mmCIF file of C-alpha atoms in Angstrom:
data_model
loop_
_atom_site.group_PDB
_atom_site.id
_atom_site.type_symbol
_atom_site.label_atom_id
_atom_site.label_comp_id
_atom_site.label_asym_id
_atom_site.label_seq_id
_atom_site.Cartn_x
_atom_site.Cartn_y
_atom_site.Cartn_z
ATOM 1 C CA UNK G 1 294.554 152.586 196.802
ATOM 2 C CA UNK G 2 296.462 150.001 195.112
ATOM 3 C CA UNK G 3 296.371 146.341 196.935
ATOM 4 C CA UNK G 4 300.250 146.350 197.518
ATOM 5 C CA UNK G 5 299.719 149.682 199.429
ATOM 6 C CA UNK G 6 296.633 148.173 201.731
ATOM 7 C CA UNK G 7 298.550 145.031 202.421
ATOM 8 C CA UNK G 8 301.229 146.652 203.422
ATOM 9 C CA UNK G 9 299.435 148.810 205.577
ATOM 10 C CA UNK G 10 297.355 145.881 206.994
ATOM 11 C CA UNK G 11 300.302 144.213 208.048
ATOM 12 C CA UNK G 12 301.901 147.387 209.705
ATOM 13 C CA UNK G 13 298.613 147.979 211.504
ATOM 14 C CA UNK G 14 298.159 144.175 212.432
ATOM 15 C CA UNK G 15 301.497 144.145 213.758
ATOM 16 C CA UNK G 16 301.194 147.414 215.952
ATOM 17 C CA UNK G 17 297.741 146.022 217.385
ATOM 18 C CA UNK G 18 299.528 142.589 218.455
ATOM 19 C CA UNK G 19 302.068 145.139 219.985
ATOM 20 C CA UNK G 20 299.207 146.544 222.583
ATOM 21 C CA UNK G 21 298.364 142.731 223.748
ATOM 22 C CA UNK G 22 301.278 142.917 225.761
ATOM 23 C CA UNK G 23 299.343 145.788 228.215
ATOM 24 C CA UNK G 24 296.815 145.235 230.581
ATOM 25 C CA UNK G 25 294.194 143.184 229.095
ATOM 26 C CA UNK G 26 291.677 143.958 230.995
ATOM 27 C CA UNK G 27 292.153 147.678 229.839
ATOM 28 C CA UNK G 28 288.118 149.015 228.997
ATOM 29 C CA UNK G 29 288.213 150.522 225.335
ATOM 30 C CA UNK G 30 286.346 153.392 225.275
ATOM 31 C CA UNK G 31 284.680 153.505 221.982
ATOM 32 C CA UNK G 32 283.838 149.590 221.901
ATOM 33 C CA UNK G 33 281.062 149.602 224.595
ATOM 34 C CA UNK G 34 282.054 147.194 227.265
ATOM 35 C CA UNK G 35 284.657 145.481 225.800
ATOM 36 C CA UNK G 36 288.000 145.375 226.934
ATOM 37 C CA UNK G 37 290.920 144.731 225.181
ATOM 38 C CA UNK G 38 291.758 141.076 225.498
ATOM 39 C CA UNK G 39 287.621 141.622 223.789
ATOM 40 C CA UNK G 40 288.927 143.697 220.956
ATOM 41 C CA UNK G 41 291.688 141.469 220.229
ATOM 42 C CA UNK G 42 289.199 138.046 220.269
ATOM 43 C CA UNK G 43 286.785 140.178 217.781
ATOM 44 C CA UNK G 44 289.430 141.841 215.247
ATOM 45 C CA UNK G 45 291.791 138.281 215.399
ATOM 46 C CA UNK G 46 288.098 135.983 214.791
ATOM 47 C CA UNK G 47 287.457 138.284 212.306
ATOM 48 C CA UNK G 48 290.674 137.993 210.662
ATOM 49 C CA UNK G 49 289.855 134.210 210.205
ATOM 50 C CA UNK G 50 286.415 134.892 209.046
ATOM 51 C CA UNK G 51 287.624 137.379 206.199
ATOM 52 C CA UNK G 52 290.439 134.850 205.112
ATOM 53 C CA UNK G 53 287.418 132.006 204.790
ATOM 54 C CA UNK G 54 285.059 134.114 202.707
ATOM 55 C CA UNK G 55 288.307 134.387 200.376
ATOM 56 C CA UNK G 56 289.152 131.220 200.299
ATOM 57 C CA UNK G 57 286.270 129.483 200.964
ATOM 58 C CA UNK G 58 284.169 131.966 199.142
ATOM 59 C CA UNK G 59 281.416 131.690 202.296
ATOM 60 C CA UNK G 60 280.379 133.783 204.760
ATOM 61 C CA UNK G 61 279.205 131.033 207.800
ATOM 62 C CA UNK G 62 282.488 130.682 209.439
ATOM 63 C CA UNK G 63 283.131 131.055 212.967
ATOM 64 C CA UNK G 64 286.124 130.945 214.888
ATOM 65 C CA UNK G 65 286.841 129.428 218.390
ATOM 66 C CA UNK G 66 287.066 132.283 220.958
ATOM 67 C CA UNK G 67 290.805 133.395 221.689
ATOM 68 C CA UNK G 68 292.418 132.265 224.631
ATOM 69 C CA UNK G 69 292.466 133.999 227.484
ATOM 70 C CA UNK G 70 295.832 133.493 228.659
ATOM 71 C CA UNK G 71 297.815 136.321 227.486
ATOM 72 C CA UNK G 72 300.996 134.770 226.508
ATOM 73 C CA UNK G 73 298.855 132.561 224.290
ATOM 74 C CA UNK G 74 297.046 135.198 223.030
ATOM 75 C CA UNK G 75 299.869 137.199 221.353
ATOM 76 C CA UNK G 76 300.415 133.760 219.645
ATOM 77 C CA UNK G 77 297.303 132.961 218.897
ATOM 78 C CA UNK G 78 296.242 136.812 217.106
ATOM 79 C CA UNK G 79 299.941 136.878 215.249
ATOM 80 C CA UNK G 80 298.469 133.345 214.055
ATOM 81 C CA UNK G 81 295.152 135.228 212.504
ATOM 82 C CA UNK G 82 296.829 137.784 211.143
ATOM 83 C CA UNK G 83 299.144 135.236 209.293
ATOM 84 C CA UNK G 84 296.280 132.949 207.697
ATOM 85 C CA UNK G 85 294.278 136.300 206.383
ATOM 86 C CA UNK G 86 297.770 137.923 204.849
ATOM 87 C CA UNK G 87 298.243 134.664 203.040
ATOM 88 C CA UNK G 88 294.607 134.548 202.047
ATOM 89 C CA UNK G 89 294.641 138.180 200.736
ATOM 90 C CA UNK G 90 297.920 137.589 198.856
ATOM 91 C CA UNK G 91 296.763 137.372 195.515
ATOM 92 C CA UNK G 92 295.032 139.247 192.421
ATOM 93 C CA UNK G 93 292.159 141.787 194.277
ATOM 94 C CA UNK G 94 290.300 140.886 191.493
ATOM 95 C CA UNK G 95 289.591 137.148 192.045
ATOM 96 C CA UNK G 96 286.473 136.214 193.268
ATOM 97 C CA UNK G 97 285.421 136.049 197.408
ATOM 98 C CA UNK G 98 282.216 136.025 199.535
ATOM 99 C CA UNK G 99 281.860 139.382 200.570
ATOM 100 C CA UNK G 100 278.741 141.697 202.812
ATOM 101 C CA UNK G 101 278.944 144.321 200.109
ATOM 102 C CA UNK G 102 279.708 144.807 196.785
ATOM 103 C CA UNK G 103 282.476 144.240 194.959
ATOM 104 C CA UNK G 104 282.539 140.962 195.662
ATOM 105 C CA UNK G 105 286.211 140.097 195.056
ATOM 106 C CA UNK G 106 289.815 139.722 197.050
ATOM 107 C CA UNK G 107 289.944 143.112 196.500
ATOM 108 C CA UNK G 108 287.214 144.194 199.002
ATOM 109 C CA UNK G 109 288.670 142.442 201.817
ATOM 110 C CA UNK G 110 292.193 143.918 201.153
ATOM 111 C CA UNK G 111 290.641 147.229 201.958
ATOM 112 C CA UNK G 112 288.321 146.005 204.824
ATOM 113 C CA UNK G 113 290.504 144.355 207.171
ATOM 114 C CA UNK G 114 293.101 147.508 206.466
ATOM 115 C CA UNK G 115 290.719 149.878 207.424
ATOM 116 C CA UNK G 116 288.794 147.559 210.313
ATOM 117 C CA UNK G 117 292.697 147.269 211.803
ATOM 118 C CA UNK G 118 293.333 150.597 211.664
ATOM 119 C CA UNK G 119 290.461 151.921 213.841
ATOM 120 C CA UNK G 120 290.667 149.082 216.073
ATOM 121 C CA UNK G 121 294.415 149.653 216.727
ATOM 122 C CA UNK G 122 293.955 153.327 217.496
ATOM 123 C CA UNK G 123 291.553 151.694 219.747
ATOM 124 C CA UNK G 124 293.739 149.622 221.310
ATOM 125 C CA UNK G 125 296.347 152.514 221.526
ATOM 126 C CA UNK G 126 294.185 155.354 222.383
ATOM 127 C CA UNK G 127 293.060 152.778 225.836
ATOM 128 C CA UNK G 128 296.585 152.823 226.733
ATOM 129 C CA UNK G 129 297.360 156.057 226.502
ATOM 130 C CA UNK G 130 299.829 155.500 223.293
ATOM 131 C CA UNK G 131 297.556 156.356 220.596
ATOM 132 C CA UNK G 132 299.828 157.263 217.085
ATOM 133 C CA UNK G 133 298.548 159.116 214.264
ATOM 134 C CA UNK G 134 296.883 157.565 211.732
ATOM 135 C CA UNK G 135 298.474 157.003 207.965
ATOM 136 C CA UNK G 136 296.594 159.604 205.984
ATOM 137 C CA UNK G 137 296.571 157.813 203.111
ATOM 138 C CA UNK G 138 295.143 154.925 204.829
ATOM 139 C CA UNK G 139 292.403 157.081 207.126
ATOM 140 C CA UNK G 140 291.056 159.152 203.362
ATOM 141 C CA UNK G 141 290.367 155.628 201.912
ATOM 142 C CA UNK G 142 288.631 155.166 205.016
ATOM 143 C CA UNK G 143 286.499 158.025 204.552
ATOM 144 C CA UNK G 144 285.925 156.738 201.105
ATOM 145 C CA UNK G 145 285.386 153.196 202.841
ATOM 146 C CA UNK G 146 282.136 154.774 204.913
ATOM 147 C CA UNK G 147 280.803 156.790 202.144
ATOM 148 C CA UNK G 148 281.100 153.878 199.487
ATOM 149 C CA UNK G 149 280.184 151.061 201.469
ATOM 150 C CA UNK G 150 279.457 151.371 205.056
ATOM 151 C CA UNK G 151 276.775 154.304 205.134
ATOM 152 C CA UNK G 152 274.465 152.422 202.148
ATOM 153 C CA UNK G 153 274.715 149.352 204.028
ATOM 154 C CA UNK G 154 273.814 150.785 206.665
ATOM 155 C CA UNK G 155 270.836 151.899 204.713
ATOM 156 C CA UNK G 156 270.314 148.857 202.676
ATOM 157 C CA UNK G 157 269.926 146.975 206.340
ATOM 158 C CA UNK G 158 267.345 149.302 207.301
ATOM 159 C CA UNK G 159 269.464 151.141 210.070
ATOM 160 C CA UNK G 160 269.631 154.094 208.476
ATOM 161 C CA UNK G 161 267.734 156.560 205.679
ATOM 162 C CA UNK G 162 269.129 157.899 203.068
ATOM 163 C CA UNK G 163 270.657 161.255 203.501
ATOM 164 C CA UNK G 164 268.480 164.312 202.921
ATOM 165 C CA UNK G 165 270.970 166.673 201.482
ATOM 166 C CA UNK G 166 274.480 166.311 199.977
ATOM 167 C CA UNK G 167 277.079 167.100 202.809
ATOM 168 C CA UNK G 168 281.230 167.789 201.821
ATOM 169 C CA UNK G 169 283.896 166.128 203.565
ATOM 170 C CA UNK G 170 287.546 167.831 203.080
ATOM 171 C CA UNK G 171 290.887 166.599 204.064
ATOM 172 C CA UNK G 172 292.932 169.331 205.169
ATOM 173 C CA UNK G 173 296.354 167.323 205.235
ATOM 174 C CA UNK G 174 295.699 165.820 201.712
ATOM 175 C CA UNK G 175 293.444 168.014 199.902
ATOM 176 C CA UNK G 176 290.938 165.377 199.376
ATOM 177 C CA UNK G 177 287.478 166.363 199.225
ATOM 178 C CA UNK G 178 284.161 163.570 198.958
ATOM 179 C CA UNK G 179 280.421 164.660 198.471
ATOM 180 C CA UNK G 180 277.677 162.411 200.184
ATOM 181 C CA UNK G 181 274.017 162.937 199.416
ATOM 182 C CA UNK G 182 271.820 164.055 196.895
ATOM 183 C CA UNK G 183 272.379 167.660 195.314
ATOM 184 C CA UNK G 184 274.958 170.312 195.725
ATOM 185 C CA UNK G 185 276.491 170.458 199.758
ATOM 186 C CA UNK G 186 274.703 172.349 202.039
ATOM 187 C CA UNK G 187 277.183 172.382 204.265
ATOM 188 C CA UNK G 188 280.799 171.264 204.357
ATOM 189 C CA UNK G 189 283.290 169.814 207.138
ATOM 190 C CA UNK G 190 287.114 169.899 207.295
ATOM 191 C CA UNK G 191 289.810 168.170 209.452
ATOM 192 C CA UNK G 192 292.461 166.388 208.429
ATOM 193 C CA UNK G 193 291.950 162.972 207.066
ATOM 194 C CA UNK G 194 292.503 161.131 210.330
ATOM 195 C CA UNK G 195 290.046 163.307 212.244
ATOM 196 C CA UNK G 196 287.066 162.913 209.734
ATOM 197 C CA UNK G 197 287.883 159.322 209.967
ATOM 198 C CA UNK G 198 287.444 159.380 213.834
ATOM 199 C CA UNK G 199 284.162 161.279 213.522
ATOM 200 C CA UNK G 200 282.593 159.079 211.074
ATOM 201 C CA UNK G 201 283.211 156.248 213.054
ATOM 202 C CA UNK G 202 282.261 158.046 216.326
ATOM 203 C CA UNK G 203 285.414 158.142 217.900
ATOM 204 C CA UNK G 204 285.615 161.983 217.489
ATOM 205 C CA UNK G 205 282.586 164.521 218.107
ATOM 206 C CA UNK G 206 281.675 166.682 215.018
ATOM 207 C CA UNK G 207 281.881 169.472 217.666
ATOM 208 C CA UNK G 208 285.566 168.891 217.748
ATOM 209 C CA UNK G 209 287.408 171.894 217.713
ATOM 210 C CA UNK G 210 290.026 170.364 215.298
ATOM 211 C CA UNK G 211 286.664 170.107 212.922
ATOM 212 C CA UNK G 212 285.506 172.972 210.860
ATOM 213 C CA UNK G 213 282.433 173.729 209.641
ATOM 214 C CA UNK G 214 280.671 175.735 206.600
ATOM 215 C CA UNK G 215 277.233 176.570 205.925
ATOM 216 C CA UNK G 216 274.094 175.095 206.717
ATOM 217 C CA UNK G 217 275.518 173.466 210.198
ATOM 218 C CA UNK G 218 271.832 171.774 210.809
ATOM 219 C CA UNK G 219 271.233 170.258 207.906
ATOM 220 C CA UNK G 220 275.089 169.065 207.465
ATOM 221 C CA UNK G 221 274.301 167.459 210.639
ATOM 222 C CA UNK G 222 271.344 165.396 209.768
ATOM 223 C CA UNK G 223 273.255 163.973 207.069
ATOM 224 C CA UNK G 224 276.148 162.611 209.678
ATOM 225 C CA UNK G 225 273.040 160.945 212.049
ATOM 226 C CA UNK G 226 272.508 158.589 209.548
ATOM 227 C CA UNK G 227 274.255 156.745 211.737
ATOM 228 C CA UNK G 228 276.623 156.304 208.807
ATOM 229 C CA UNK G 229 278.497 153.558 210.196
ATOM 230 C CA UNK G 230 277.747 150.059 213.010
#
């Protein structure tokens, strides 16, 4: 996706998430362990200050205060992160930034926070009961996202192995279709682009009934327990 297109989305998603700290903030977010939401907010809004030093500090050591716990103050204080990292990400993708994977450029963290803000607010909105769809656009880079760079870090860091056959991933809603492992598919899975992006990062079951499966069902399987993602 082109950078206007992910910072535009980031800052639609950002926005929506600050939208949810106006609930209950003690809300318990289901896919987050015990974390609750005023937690999800201190981790995505720390993290938004952490991205926007590796850009412009080109480092990956910083660490922000913990957000308050007040909750009028915390609206303020998140709509504050999300303002330092869209500045920081305002510029050529291809200029230079600390990053955890390759590429190691502006670029990576455009895509990043998008796609970390875009899980986290359906988290925020699927706790509350006001969970929207997500962008498809958006959700099939994010597919891309876990196949490209989550699931061989994940490997790389020794938390996974590499897959032992190929597996195919198909987007209903966009016709978009990704191979991950070695060989030809032994299996393949379809949902719309949203849905495989819940599954891969364990929001959805891949016993979903709104997820389809084709061939070899086992061995598709063992190449999803990777785990592919944190």
């Amino acid at each position: 996706m082109r950078a206007t297109d992910l910072l535009r989305g980031l800052r639609r998603e950002l926005e929506a998430f600050r939208d949810c700290l106006y609930a209950d903030l003690s809300t318990p977010i289901q896919h987050c362990g015990d974390w609750t939401l005023h937690d999800l907010a201190d981790h995505l809004g720390r993290e938004n200050l952490w991205a926007a030093a590796a850009v412009e500090e080109r480092q990956g050591g910083y660490k922000a205060p913990p957000a308050p716990r007040d909750a009028a103050e915390l609206g303020r204080w998140f709509e504050g992160t999300f303002r330092t990292l869209l500045e920081a990400l305002d510029t050529d993708p291809a200029t230079g930034a600390w990053t955890f994977h390759p590429p190691h450029t502006v670029g990576f963290w455009q895509r990043r926070r998008c796609l970390e803000t875009l899980v986290h607010r359906w988290d925020a909105e699927h706790a509350l009961g006001t969970a929207r769809p997500l962008d498809p656009e958006l959700a099939g880079e994010g597919v891309a996202e876990v196949l490209d760079t989550m699931a061989p870090r994940q490997i790389a860091r020794g938390r996974a192995t590499s897959p032992p056959h190929a597996l195919r991933l198909l987007a209903t809603d966009t016709g978009t279709s990704w191979t991950y492992g070695p060989g030809d598919p032994v299996a393949e899975i379809a949902a719309t682009a949203e849905n495989l992006l819940l599954m891969l990062w364990n929001r959805l079951p891949d016993s979903h009934p709104a997820i389809t499966w084709a061939g070899d069902e086992a061995a598709g399987r063992s190449v999803l327990a990777g785990p592919l993602t944190p």
